[in-house]
Every structure is written in C-alpha cells, then in structure tokens.
Coordinates of C-alpha atoms and ligand atoms in Angstrom, one line a residue:
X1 CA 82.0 60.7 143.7
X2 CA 80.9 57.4 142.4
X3 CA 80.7 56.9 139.0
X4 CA 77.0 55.3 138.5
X5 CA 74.9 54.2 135.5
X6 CA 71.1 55.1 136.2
X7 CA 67.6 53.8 134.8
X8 CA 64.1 54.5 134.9
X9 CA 61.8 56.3 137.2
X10 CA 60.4 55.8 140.4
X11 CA 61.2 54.7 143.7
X12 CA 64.9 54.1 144.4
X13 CA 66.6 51.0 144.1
X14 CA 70.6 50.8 144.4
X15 CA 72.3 48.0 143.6
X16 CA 76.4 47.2 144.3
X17 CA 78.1 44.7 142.8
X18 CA 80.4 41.9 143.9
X19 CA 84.2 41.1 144.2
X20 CA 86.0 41.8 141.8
X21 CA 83.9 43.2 139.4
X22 CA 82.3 46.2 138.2
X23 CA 78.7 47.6 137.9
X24 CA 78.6 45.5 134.9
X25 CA 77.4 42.5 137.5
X26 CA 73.5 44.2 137.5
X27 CA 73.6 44.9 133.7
X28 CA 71.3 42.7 132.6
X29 CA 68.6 43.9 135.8
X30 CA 69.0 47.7 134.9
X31 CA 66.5 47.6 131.9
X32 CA 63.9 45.1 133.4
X33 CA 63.6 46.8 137.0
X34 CA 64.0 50.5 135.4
X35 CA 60.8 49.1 133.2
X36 CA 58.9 48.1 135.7
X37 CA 58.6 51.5 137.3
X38 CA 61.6 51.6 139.7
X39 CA 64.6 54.2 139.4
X40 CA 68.1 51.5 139.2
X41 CA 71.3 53.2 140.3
X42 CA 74.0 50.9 139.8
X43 CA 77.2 52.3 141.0
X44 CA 81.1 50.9 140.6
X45 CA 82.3 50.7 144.3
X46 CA 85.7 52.5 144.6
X47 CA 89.0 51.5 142.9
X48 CA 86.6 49.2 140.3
X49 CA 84.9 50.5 136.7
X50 CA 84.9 54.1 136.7
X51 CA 85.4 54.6 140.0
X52 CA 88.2 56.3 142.1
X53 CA 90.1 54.7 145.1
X54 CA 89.7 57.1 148.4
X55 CA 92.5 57.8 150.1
X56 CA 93.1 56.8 153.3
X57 CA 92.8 52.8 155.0
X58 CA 90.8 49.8 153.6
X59 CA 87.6 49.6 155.0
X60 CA 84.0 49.0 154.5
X61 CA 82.6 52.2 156.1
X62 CA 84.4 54.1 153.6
X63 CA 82.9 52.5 151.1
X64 CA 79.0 52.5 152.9
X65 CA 79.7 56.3 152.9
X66 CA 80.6 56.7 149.7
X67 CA 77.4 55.1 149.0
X68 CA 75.9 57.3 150.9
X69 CA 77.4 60.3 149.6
X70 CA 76.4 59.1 145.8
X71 CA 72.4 58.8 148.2
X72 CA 73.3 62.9 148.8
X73 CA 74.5 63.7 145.0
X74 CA 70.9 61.9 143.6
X75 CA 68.7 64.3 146.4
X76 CA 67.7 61.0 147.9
X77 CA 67.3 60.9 151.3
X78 CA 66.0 57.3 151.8
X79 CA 66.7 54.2 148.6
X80 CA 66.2 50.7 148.8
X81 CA 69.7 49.1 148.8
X82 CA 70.9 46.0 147.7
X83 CA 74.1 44.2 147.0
X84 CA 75.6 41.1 146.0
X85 CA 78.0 39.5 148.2
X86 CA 81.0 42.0 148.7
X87 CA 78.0 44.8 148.0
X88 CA 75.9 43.0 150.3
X89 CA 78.9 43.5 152.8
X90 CA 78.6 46.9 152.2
X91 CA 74.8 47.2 152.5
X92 CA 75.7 45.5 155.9
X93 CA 78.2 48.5 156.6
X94 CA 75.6 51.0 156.0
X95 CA 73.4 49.4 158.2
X96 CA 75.8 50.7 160.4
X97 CA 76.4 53.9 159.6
X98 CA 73.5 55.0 157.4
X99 CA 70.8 53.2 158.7
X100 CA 68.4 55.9 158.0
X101 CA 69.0 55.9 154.6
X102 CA 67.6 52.8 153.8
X103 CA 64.3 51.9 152.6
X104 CA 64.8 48.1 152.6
X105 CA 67.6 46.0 152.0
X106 CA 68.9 43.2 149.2
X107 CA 71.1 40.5 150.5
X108 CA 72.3 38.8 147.8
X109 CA 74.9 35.9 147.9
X110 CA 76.5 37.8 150.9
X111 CA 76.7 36.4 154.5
X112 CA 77.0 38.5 157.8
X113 CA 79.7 36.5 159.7
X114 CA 83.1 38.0 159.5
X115 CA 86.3 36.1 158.0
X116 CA 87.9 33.4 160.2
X117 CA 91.6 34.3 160.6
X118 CA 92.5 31.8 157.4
X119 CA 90.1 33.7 155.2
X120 CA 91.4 37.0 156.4
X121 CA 95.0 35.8 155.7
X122 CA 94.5 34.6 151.8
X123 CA 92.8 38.0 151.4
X124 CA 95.5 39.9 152.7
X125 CA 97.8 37.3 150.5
X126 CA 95.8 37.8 147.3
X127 CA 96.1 41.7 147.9
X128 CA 99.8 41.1 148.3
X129 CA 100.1 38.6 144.8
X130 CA 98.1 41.1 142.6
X131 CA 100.1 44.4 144.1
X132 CA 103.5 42.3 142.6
X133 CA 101.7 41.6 139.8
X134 CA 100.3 44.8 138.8
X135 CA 97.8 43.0 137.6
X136 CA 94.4 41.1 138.6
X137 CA 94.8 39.1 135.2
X138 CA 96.1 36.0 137.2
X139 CA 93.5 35.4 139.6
X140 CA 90.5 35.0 137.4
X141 CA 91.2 31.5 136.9
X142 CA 91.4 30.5 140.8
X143 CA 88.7 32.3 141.5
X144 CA 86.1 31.4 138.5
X145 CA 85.2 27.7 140.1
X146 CA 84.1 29.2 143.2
X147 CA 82.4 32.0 141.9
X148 CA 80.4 30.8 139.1
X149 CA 78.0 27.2 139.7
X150 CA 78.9 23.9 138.4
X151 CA 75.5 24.5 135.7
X152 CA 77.4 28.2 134.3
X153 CA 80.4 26.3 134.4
X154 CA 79.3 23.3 131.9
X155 CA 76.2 25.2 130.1
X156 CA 77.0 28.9 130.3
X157 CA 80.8 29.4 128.7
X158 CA 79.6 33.0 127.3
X159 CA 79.2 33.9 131.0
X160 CA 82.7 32.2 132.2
X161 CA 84.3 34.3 129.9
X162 CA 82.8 37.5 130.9
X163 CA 83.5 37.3 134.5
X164 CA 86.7 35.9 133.5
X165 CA 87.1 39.2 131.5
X166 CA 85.9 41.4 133.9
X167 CA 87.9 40.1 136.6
X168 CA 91.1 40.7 134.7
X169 CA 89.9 44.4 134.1
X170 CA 90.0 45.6 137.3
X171 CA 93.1 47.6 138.8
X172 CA 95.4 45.3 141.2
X173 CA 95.3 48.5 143.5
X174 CA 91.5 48.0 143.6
X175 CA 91.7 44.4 143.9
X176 CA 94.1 45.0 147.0
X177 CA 92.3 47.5 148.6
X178 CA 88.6 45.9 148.7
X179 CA 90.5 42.2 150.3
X180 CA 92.3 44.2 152.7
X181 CA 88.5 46.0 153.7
X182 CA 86.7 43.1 153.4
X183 CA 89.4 41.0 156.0
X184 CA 88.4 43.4 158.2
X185 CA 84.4 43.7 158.1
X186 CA 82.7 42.6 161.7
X187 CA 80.3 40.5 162.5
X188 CA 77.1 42.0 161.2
X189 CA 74.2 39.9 162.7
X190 CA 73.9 42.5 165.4
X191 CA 73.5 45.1 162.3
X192 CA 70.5 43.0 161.0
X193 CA 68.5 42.1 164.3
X194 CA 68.5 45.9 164.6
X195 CA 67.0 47.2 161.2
X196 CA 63.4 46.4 161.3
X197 CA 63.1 47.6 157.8
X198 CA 62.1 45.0 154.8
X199 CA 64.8 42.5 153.9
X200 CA 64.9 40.2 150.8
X201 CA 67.8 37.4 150.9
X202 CA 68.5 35.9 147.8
X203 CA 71.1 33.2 146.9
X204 CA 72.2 30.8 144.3
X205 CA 71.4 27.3 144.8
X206 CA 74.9 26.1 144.1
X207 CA 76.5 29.1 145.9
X208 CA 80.3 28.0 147.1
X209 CA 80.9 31.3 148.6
X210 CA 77.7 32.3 151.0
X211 CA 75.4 29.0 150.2
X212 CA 72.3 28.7 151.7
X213 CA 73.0 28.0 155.6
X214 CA 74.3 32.1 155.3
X215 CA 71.3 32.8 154.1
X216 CA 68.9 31.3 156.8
X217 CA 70.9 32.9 159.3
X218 CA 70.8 36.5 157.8
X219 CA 67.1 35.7 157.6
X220 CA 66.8 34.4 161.0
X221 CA 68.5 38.0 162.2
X222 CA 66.5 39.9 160.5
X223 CA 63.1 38.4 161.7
X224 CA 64.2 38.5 165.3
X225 CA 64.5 42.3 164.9
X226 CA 61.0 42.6 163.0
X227 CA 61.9 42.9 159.4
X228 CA 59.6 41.7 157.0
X229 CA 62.0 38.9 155.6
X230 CA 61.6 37.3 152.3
X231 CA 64.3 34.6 151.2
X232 CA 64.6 32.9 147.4
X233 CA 66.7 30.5 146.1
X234 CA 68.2 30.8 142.5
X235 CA 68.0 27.2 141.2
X236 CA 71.3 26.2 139.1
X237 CA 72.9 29.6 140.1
X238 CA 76.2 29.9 142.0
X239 CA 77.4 32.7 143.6
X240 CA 77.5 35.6 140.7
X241 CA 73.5 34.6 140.7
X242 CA 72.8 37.7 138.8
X243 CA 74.8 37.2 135.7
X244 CA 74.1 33.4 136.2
X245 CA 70.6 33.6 135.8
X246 CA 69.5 37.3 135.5
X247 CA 66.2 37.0 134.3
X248 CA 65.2 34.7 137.5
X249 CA 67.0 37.5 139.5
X250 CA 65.2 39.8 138.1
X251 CA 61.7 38.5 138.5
X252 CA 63.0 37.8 142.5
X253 CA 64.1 41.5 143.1
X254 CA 60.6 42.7 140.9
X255 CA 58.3 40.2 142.9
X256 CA 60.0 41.4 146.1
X257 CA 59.7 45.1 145.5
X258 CA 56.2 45.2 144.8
X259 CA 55.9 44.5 148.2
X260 CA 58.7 46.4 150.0
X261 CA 59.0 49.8 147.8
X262 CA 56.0 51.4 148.2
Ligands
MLT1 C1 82.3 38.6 146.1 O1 81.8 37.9 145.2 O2 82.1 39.8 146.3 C2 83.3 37.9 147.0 O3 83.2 36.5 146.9 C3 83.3 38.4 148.4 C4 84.3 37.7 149.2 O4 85.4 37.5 148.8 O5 83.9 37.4 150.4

C-alpha cells in the first residue's frame, strides 16, 4: 500500500508528485485545498518517501494501479486525480487502466508524447549512474537548472535548496526504477482523446521540461474527445510549478475544481 498523507473533507482530490521527489511536492496545496472543502490525498509513488518498491518490472501501470489500489483502501470508487509531470504520466497510465476511477483529471507540467530514443537512453543511463552510486545525492545538481525556472533559480534559493534536498533523499533503487518506467511510457494522446471527463492542464511559464507547446497539445486531445478542458499558465514558474509558486497553483487547482468536482 501507499503510504499517503490525507486532508480535509469532501470530494476527492489525489494528487502525485513528480520525479524525483516525494509527496512533499503538494505540501504547501494540502492545507489550502483541504480548507476549501475538498478531501487532498497526497500519496509517495512507490520506491520514493514512505513508500515501498513493488516487485516485479518498471512500469507505469504498476504504478496507476497502485494508485488505484490506495482508490480501493480510501472506499473510493471514483476521485479526481492529478499529477505533476512524472504523476501526470501516471494519471495518463490510469487513463488506461482505471479510467473509471476518475472523476477529472490534473495535468500538470506533464506532456503525453513518449521519450525519443535519446531521452529513453539518458534515463536508462541515470538509472545505471545512481545504481553505482548507491546514491541519488549526485544528480540533484544536473537536474536543478531544468527543473526549477530561471525566476526560483535567482529569487527563490529557499526552494533550490529544498528540491535539491529532496532529490538527494530519495533511494537510488527508486530513482532507477521510476527512469527505467518512465523510458517506457507510450504515447498517451490516444488516452486523452478517449476520456471525455473534465481536464485542467496547468504549466509553468518557464517550464524546460513539458513547456507550453505540451500543454496545447494535451489540451487539443482532450477537447477532440469532449472533455471540458481548462488550461493556465503559471507566470515565472518552471517545471516544479507547485513548489515554485504554490499559492498561484493553488488558486488554479481551487478555481478549476469549483467547476469540475461537483
Ligand atoms: C518529473 O519532474 O517528474 C520529471 O521531469 C519527469 C521526466 O523525467 O520526464
């Protein structure tokens, strides 16, 4: 089971973190959201926080049904569920699997394609460098000017450090396991024009990672299939948007599910 932290009351809203981090990413949207009348379940995907690896290959569906499984522990048949980037991936994956499950759907600094082969390689290279390591203490560093906007980067050093912290927290046999998933996650445009549910795509202005162009075409996807598609840009956020800037995340995810989860 996934460990989780809960707050609040009301309809659900489940929200998975990114790459390599822990449920920590959302911690700053548990008490706003969970105020405003919504029930925020914020698990650690597996390998990272409190969480166990599974046993058994790298993939994405194992994740999406261990979310799932954490769905059947809470007695909750249907949630809103939302992610940011590698959770957005695995929001994607449980459009898949668990499409009944969801109430609506967060896209968050995520994008559907899947990796080109030179993206697919440095994952399965990173996954390879932090195995010898035995530790994820030496990536932070190469990862933090992608991750994080040029604005947190000059304005924000409280939040470089913590991601920088956060990153180096997390098991290399985590770190490994999620890269060698996520090389192998398909294309998930298909996954989008078929939901039909509601669908809020949100993204950090100065996203490296999934900028904008991802965004418009998750959008576009999820229109042609019928879903009620809102998009917002997070101005002088990068891709970590919600530790960037959580309070204008926060107001985007409340303004959106006012509308969506009723
Ligand atoms: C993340 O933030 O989860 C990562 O950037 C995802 C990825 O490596 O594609």
């Amino acid at each position: 089971m996934l460990h989780y932290i809960e707050t609040g009351t009301g309809p659900a809203v489940v929200l998975l973190h990114a790459f390599p981090m822990d449920s920590a990413l959302w911690a700053a949207q548990r008490r706003p959201v969970g105020q405003a009348g919504y029930r925020v379940i914020t698990p650690d995907l597996p390998g990272f926080g409190g969480s166990a690896l599974p046993a058994g290959a790298p993939s994405l569906d194992v994740v999406a049904d261990e979310v799932a499984g954490l769905l059947d522990h809470l007695e909750l048949e249907r949630a809103i569920v939302g992610g940011l980037s590698m959770g957005g991936y695995v929001t994607m994956a449980m459009l898949r699997r668990h499409p009944d499950r969801l109430a609506g759907i967060v896209l968050a600094d995520t994008k559907a394609s899947a990796d080109a082969p030179q993206a697919a390689a440095a994952r399965l290279a990173m996954a390879a460098e932090v195995e010898a390591a035995g530790s994820s203490v030496g990536i932070a560093d190469g990862m933090i000017p992608n991750l994080l906007g040029a604005t947190t980067r000059r304005t924000r050093p409280a939040v470089v450090e913590a991601v920088r912290r956060w990153i180096g927290a997390q098991p290399a046999s985590a770190v490994a396991w999620a890269q060698r998933a996520m090389a192998e996650r398909p294309d998930s445009l298909p996954d989008l024009r078929g939901f039909g549910g509601p669908v809020l795509v949100l993204y950090g202005e100065e996203d490296a990672i999934s900028p904008a162009s991802d965004a418009q075409a998750m959008a576009a996807a999820a229109r042609a299939g019928g879903s009620p598609t809102s998009v917002m840009e997070i101005p002088g956020a990068g891709h970590l948007s919600a530790v960037e800037d959580p309070a204008a995340v926060s107001r985007a995810l409340l303004g959106w599910l006012r509308t969506a989860a009723r």
